[in-house]
């Protein structure tokens, strides 16, 4: 894979984190439409696939044994256990995208973001906040993807995720108006020297 320090100007890694339901996937979807040259990393996970999700598009859905094999083989740039399942960023495609000079977007949790920052000190860490905490429940319910237990786990984890966001992220964006949040993220990505 590429040496993260060989070309710090051309290599841009952007991490988007935030509590479940805040709008990370929606924002990343808009970024892909609005920016040229962006590669959105697809994570591997042991979480079961849900209705409406596509293997290889939303995630690579794999079993825990396979995930652990991939860890041992050093195939993840980072991985973490989130809400009882493992999630990880595959190394090969990320390295390839960076070598092509593309902006790499990682939609990952705070534990993963901290691992990425160690490997890529130039990475921009962007944390997405909801306009108010009760809005998370509305959005998770509105998405219609998760069952009651999964919703509970995600809402219970939101406080910890938000506290870590304040502590470790250099960029903060509130996703109240989607258009404005996307614009702010684009400005952060385009700014150099931070
Ligand atoms: P995450 O990836 O952070 O878990 P999603 O992108 O799946 O969140 O968004 C959760 C739900 O909230 C989706 O139904 C999405 O359409 C909706 N949503 C995203 N941004 C906004 C916004 N600014 N205002 C209202 N609803 C939003
Ligand atoms: P969900 O199961 O709701 O799709 O995702 C749960 C959380 O897992 C997301 O909020 C996201 O932050 C995190 N996540 C998704 N992919 C990865 C990954 O590759 N690495 C890490 N560390 N976290 C991830």
CSV table of C-alpha atoms and ligand atoms in Angstrom, one decimal:
chain,number,residue,atom,x,y,z
A,1,UNK,CA,0.0,0.0,0.0
A,2,UNK,CA,1.0,3.6,-0.3
A,3,UNK,CA,3.2,5.3,2.3
A,4,UNK,CA,0.9,7.9,4.0
A,5,UNK,CA,3.7,10.3,4.3
A,6,UNK,CA,5.1,10.1,0.7
A,7,UNK,CA,2.7,12.7,-0.7
A,8,UNK,CA,0.7,14.5,2.0
A,9,UNK,CA,-0.7,17.2,-0.3
A,10,UNK,CA,-2.2,14.9,-2.9
A,11,UNK,CA,-3.4,12.3,-0.4
A,12,UNK,CA,-6.6,13.5,1.2
A,13,UNK,CA,-8.4,11.3,3.7
A,14,UNK,CA,-11.7,12.7,5.1
A,15,UNK,CA,-13.5,11.0,8.0
A,16,UNK,CA,-17.2,11.6,8.6
A,17,UNK,CA,-18.5,10.4,11.9
A,18,UNK,CA,-21.5,11.1,14.1
A,19,UNK,CA,-24.2,9.3,16.0
A,20,UNK,CA,-26.4,6.9,14.1
A,21,UNK,CA,-29.2,8.6,12.2
A,22,UNK,CA,-27.5,12.0,12.1
A,23,UNK,CA,-27.3,11.8,8.3
A,24,UNK,CA,-23.7,10.6,7.6
A,25,UNK,CA,-24.7,8.4,4.6
A,26,UNK,CA,-27.0,11.0,3.2
A,27,UNK,CA,-24.2,13.7,3.4
A,28,UNK,CA,-21.7,11.3,1.8
A,29,UNK,CA,-24.2,10.5,-1.0
A,30,UNK,CA,-24.4,14.3,-1.7
A,31,UNK,CA,-20.6,14.7,-1.6
A,32,UNK,CA,-20.2,12.0,-4.3
A,33,UNK,CA,-22.7,13.9,-6.5
A,34,UNK,CA,-21.1,17.3,-5.9
A,35,UNK,CA,-17.4,16.5,-5.9
A,36,UNK,CA,-15.2,15.0,-8.6
A,37,UNK,CA,-12.6,12.6,-7.7
A,38,UNK,CA,-14.1,11.3,-4.5
A,39,UNK,CA,-13.9,7.7,-3.4
A,40,UNK,CA,-16.3,6.5,-0.7
A,41,UNK,CA,-14.9,3.6,1.1
A,42,UNK,CA,-17.2,0.6,1.5
A,43,UNK,CA,-16.7,-1.1,4.9
A,44,UNK,CA,-16.8,-4.7,5.8
A,45,UNK,CA,-19.1,-5.7,8.7
A,46,UNK,CA,-20.3,-8.7,10.6
A,47,UNK,CA,-23.7,-7.0,11.1
A,48,UNK,CA,-26.4,-8.9,9.3
A,49,UNK,CA,-27.6,-7.4,6.1
A,50,UNK,CA,-30.9,-5.5,6.4
A,51,UNK,CA,-33.8,-5.2,3.9
A,52,UNK,CA,-33.0,-2.6,1.3
A,53,UNK,CA,-29.2,-3.0,1.8
A,54,UNK,CA,-26.9,-4.3,-1.0
A,55,UNK,CA,-23.8,-6.4,-0.4
A,56,UNK,CA,-20.8,-4.6,-2.0
A,57,UNK,CA,-22.6,-1.2,-2.1
A,58,UNK,CA,-23.7,-0.5,1.5
A,59,UNK,CA,-21.2,-2.9,3.1
A,60,UNK,CA,-19.4,-6.1,2.5
A,61,UNK,CA,-21.4,-8.4,4.7
A,62,UNK,CA,-19.1,-11.1,6.1
A,63,UNK,CA,-19.1,-13.6,9.0
A,64,UNK,CA,-17.1,-13.1,12.2
A,65,UNK,CA,-14.6,-15.9,11.3
A,66,UNK,CA,-13.9,-14.3,7.9
A,67,UNK,CA,-13.6,-10.8,9.5
A,68,UNK,CA,-11.1,-12.2,12.1
A,69,UNK,CA,-9.1,-13.8,9.3
A,70,UNK,CA,-9.0,-10.5,7.5
A,71,UNK,CA,-7.8,-8.8,10.7
A,72,UNK,CA,-5.0,-11.3,11.0
A,73,UNK,CA,-4.0,-10.9,7.3
A,74,UNK,CA,-3.7,-7.1,8.0
A,75,UNK,CA,-6.4,-6.3,5.4
A,76,UNK,CA,-8.0,-3.4,7.4
A,77,UNK,CA,-6.7,0.1,7.8
A,78,UNK,CA,-8.8,0.2,10.9
A,79,UNK,CA,-11.6,-1.7,12.6
A,80,UNK,CA,-13.7,-1.5,15.7
A,81,UNK,CA,-16.6,-3.2,17.4
A,82,UNK,CA,-19.7,-0.9,17.2
A,83,UNK,CA,-23.1,-1.9,18.6
A,84,UNK,CA,-21.9,-5.5,19.1
A,85,UNK,CA,-20.7,-6.0,15.5
A,86,UNK,CA,-17.3,-5.6,13.8
A,87,UNK,CA,-16.8,-2.9,11.2
A,88,UNK,CA,-13.6,-2.3,9.2
A,89,UNK,CA,-12.1,-0.3,6.3
A,90,UNK,CA,-10.5,-2.5,3.6
A,91,UNK,CA,-7.0,-1.4,3.0
A,92,UNK,CA,-6.5,-2.3,-0.7
A,93,UNK,CA,-9.1,-0.1,-2.3
A,94,UNK,CA,-8.3,2.8,-0.1
A,95,UNK,CA,-4.6,2.6,-1.0
A,96,UNK,CA,-5.5,2.4,-4.7
A,97,UNK,CA,-7.8,5.5,-4.5
A,98,UNK,CA,-5.1,7.5,-2.7
A,99,UNK,CA,-2.5,6.5,-5.3
A,100,UNK,CA,-4.9,7.8,-8.0
A,101,UNK,CA,-5.0,11.1,-6.1
A,102,UNK,CA,-8.6,10.8,-5.2
A,103,UNK,CA,-10.2,12.2,-2.0
A,104,UNK,CA,-11.0,9.2,0.2
A,105,UNK,CA,-14.2,9.5,2.3
A,106,UNK,CA,-14.5,7.2,5.3
A,107,UNK,CA,-17.8,7.0,7.1
A,108,UNK,CA,-16.7,5.4,10.4
A,109,UNK,CA,-17.0,5.6,14.1
A,110,UNK,CA,-14.8,7.6,16.6
A,111,UNK,CA,-12.7,4.5,17.5
A,112,UNK,CA,-11.8,4.0,13.8
A,113,UNK,CA,-11.3,7.7,13.2
A,114,UNK,CA,-8.6,7.8,15.9
A,115,UNK,CA,-6.8,4.8,14.3
A,116,UNK,CA,-6.9,6.6,10.9
A,117,UNK,CA,-5.6,9.8,12.3
A,118,UNK,CA,-2.5,8.0,13.6
A,119,UNK,CA,-1.8,6.5,10.2
A,120,UNK,CA,-2.8,9.6,8.2
A,121,UNK,CA,-2.0,12.7,10.4
A,122,UNK,CA,-3.3,14.9,7.6
A,123,UNK,CA,-6.7,13.3,7.6
A,124,UNK,CA,-9.6,15.7,8.2
A,125,UNK,CA,-11.9,14.5,10.9
A,126,UNK,CA,-15.4,15.9,10.6
A,127,UNK,CA,-18.1,15.2,13.2
A,128,UNK,CA,-21.7,15.6,12.3
A,129,UNK,CA,-24.1,16.8,15.1
A,130,UNK,CA,-27.9,16.7,15.1
A,131,UNK,CA,-29.7,20.0,15.6
A,132,UNK,CA,-31.1,18.4,18.8
A,133,UNK,CA,-30.8,15.0,20.3
A,134,UNK,CA,-34.5,14.0,19.9
A,135,UNK,CA,-34.1,14.5,16.2
A,136,UNK,CA,-31.9,11.3,16.0
A,137,UNK,CA,-34.8,9.2,17.1
A,138,UNK,CA,-37.1,10.8,14.4
A,139,UNK,CA,-34.5,10.2,11.7
A,140,UNK,CA,-33.7,6.6,12.7
A,141,UNK,CA,-37.4,5.8,12.8
A,142,UNK,CA,-38.0,7.7,9.6
A,143,UNK,CA,-35.3,5.7,7.8
A,144,UNK,CA,-37.3,2.5,8.6
A,145,UNK,CA,-34.2,0.3,8.5
A,146,UNK,CA,-33.6,-0.8,12.1
A,147,UNK,CA,-35.8,-2.9,14.4
A,148,UNK,CA,-36.6,-1.8,18.0
A,149,UNK,CA,-33.5,-3.4,19.6
A,150,UNK,CA,-31.1,-1.9,17.0
A,151,UNK,CA,-32.7,1.5,17.5
A,152,UNK,CA,-32.3,1.2,21.2
A,153,UNK,CA,-28.6,0.3,20.9
A,154,UNK,CA,-28.0,3.2,18.5
A,155,UNK,CA,-29.7,5.8,20.6
A,156,UNK,CA,-27.9,4.5,23.8
A,157,UNK,CA,-24.6,4.9,22.0
A,158,UNK,CA,-25.2,8.5,20.8
A,159,UNK,CA,-24.2,10.3,23.9
A,160,UNK,CA,-20.8,8.6,24.1
A,161,UNK,CA,-20.2,9.1,20.4
A,162,UNK,CA,-21.1,12.8,20.7
A,163,UNK,CA,-18.8,13.3,23.8
A,164,UNK,CA,-15.9,11.7,21.8
A,165,UNK,CA,-16.8,13.9,18.8
A,166,UNK,CA,-16.3,17.1,20.9
A,167,UNK,CA,-13.0,15.7,22.3
A,168,UNK,CA,-11.2,14.4,19.2
A,169,UNK,CA,-12.6,16.1,16.1
A,170,UNK,CA,-11.2,19.3,14.6
A,171,UNK,CA,-14.3,20.0,12.4
A,172,UNK,CA,-17.9,20.1,13.6
A,173,UNK,CA,-20.9,20.4,11.3
A,174,UNK,CA,-24.6,20.5,12.4
A,175,UNK,CA,-26.9,18.7,10.1
A,176,UNK,CA,-30.1,20.7,10.4
A,177,UNK,CA,-30.5,21.9,6.9
A,178,UNK,CA,-29.0,19.1,4.7
A,179,UNK,CA,-28.0,21.6,2.0
A,180,UNK,CA,-26.1,23.8,4.4
A,181,UNK,CA,-24.4,20.8,6.1
A,182,UNK,CA,-23.2,19.5,2.8
A,183,UNK,CA,-21.9,22.9,1.8
A,184,UNK,CA,-20.0,23.2,5.1
A,185,UNK,CA,-18.4,19.8,4.6
A,186,UNK,CA,-17.4,20.7,1.0
A,187,UNK,CA,-15.7,23.9,2.3
A,188,UNK,CA,-13.8,21.9,4.9
A,189,UNK,CA,-12.6,19.4,2.3
A,190,UNK,CA,-11.6,22.2,-0.1
A,191,UNK,CA,-9.7,24.2,2.5
A,192,UNK,CA,-6.0,23.4,2.4
A,193,UNK,CA,-3.3,23.7,5.1
A,194,UNK,CA,-5.5,22.6,8.1
B,1,LIG,P1,-26.5,7.9,9.3
B,1,LIG,O1,-25.8,7.4,8.1
B,1,LIG,O2,-25.8,9.0,10.1
B,1,LIG,O3,-26.9,6.8,10.2
B,1,LIG,P2,-28.6,8.5,7.4
B,1,LIG,O4,-27.9,9.2,6.4
B,1,LIG,O5,-29.0,7.1,7.1
B,1,LIG,O6,-27.9,8.6,8.8
B,1,LIG,O7,-29.9,9.4,7.8
B,1,LIG,C1,-30.9,9.0,8.7
B,1,LIG,C2,-32.3,9.5,8.1
B,1,LIG,O8,-32.3,10.9,8.3
B,1,LIG,C3,-32.5,9.2,6.7
B,1,LIG,O9,-33.9,8.9,6.5
B,1,LIG,C4,-32.2,10.6,6.0
B,1,LIG,O10,-33.0,10.8,4.8
B,1,LIG,C5,-32.6,11.6,7.1
B,1,LIG,N1,-31.9,12.9,7.0
B,1,LIG,C6,-30.6,13.1,6.8
B,1,LIG,N2,-30.3,14.4,6.9
B,1,LIG,C7,-31.4,15.0,7.2
B,1,LIG,C8,-31.7,16.4,7.5
B,1,LIG,N3,-30.8,17.4,7.4
B,1,LIG,N4,-33.0,16.7,7.8
B,1,LIG,C9,-33.9,15.7,7.9
B,1,LIG,N5,-33.7,14.4,7.7
B,1,LIG,C10,-32.4,14.1,7.4
B,2,LIG,P1,-24.9,0.8,10.9
B,2,LIG,O1,-24.9,-0.5,11.5
B,2,LIG,O2,-25.9,1.7,11.6
B,2,LIG,O3,-24.8,0.9,9.4
B,2,LIG,O4,-23.5,1.5,11.4
B,2,LIG,C1,-23.2,1.7,12.7
B,2,LIG,C2,-22.0,2.6,12.9
B,2,LIG,O5,-20.8,1.8,12.4
B,2,LIG,C3,-22.0,3.8,12.0
B,2,LIG,O6,-22.5,4.9,12.7
B,2,LIG,C4,-20.5,4.0,11.6
B,2,LIG,O7,-20.0,5.1,12.4
B,2,LIG,C5,-19.8,2.8,12.1
B,2,LIG,N1,-19.0,2.2,11.0
B,2,LIG,C6,-19.4,1.9,9.7
B,2,LIG,N2,-18.4,1.4,9.0
B,2,LIG,C7,-17.3,1.4,9.8
B,2,LIG,C8,-15.9,1.0,9.7
B,2,LIG,O8,-15.5,0.6,8.6
B,2,LIG,N3,-15.1,1.2,10.7
B,2,LIG,C9,-15.6,1.7,11.9
B,2,LIG,N4,-14.7,1.9,12.9
B,2,LIG,N5,-16.8,2.1,12.1
B,2,LIG,C10,-17.7,1.9,11.1
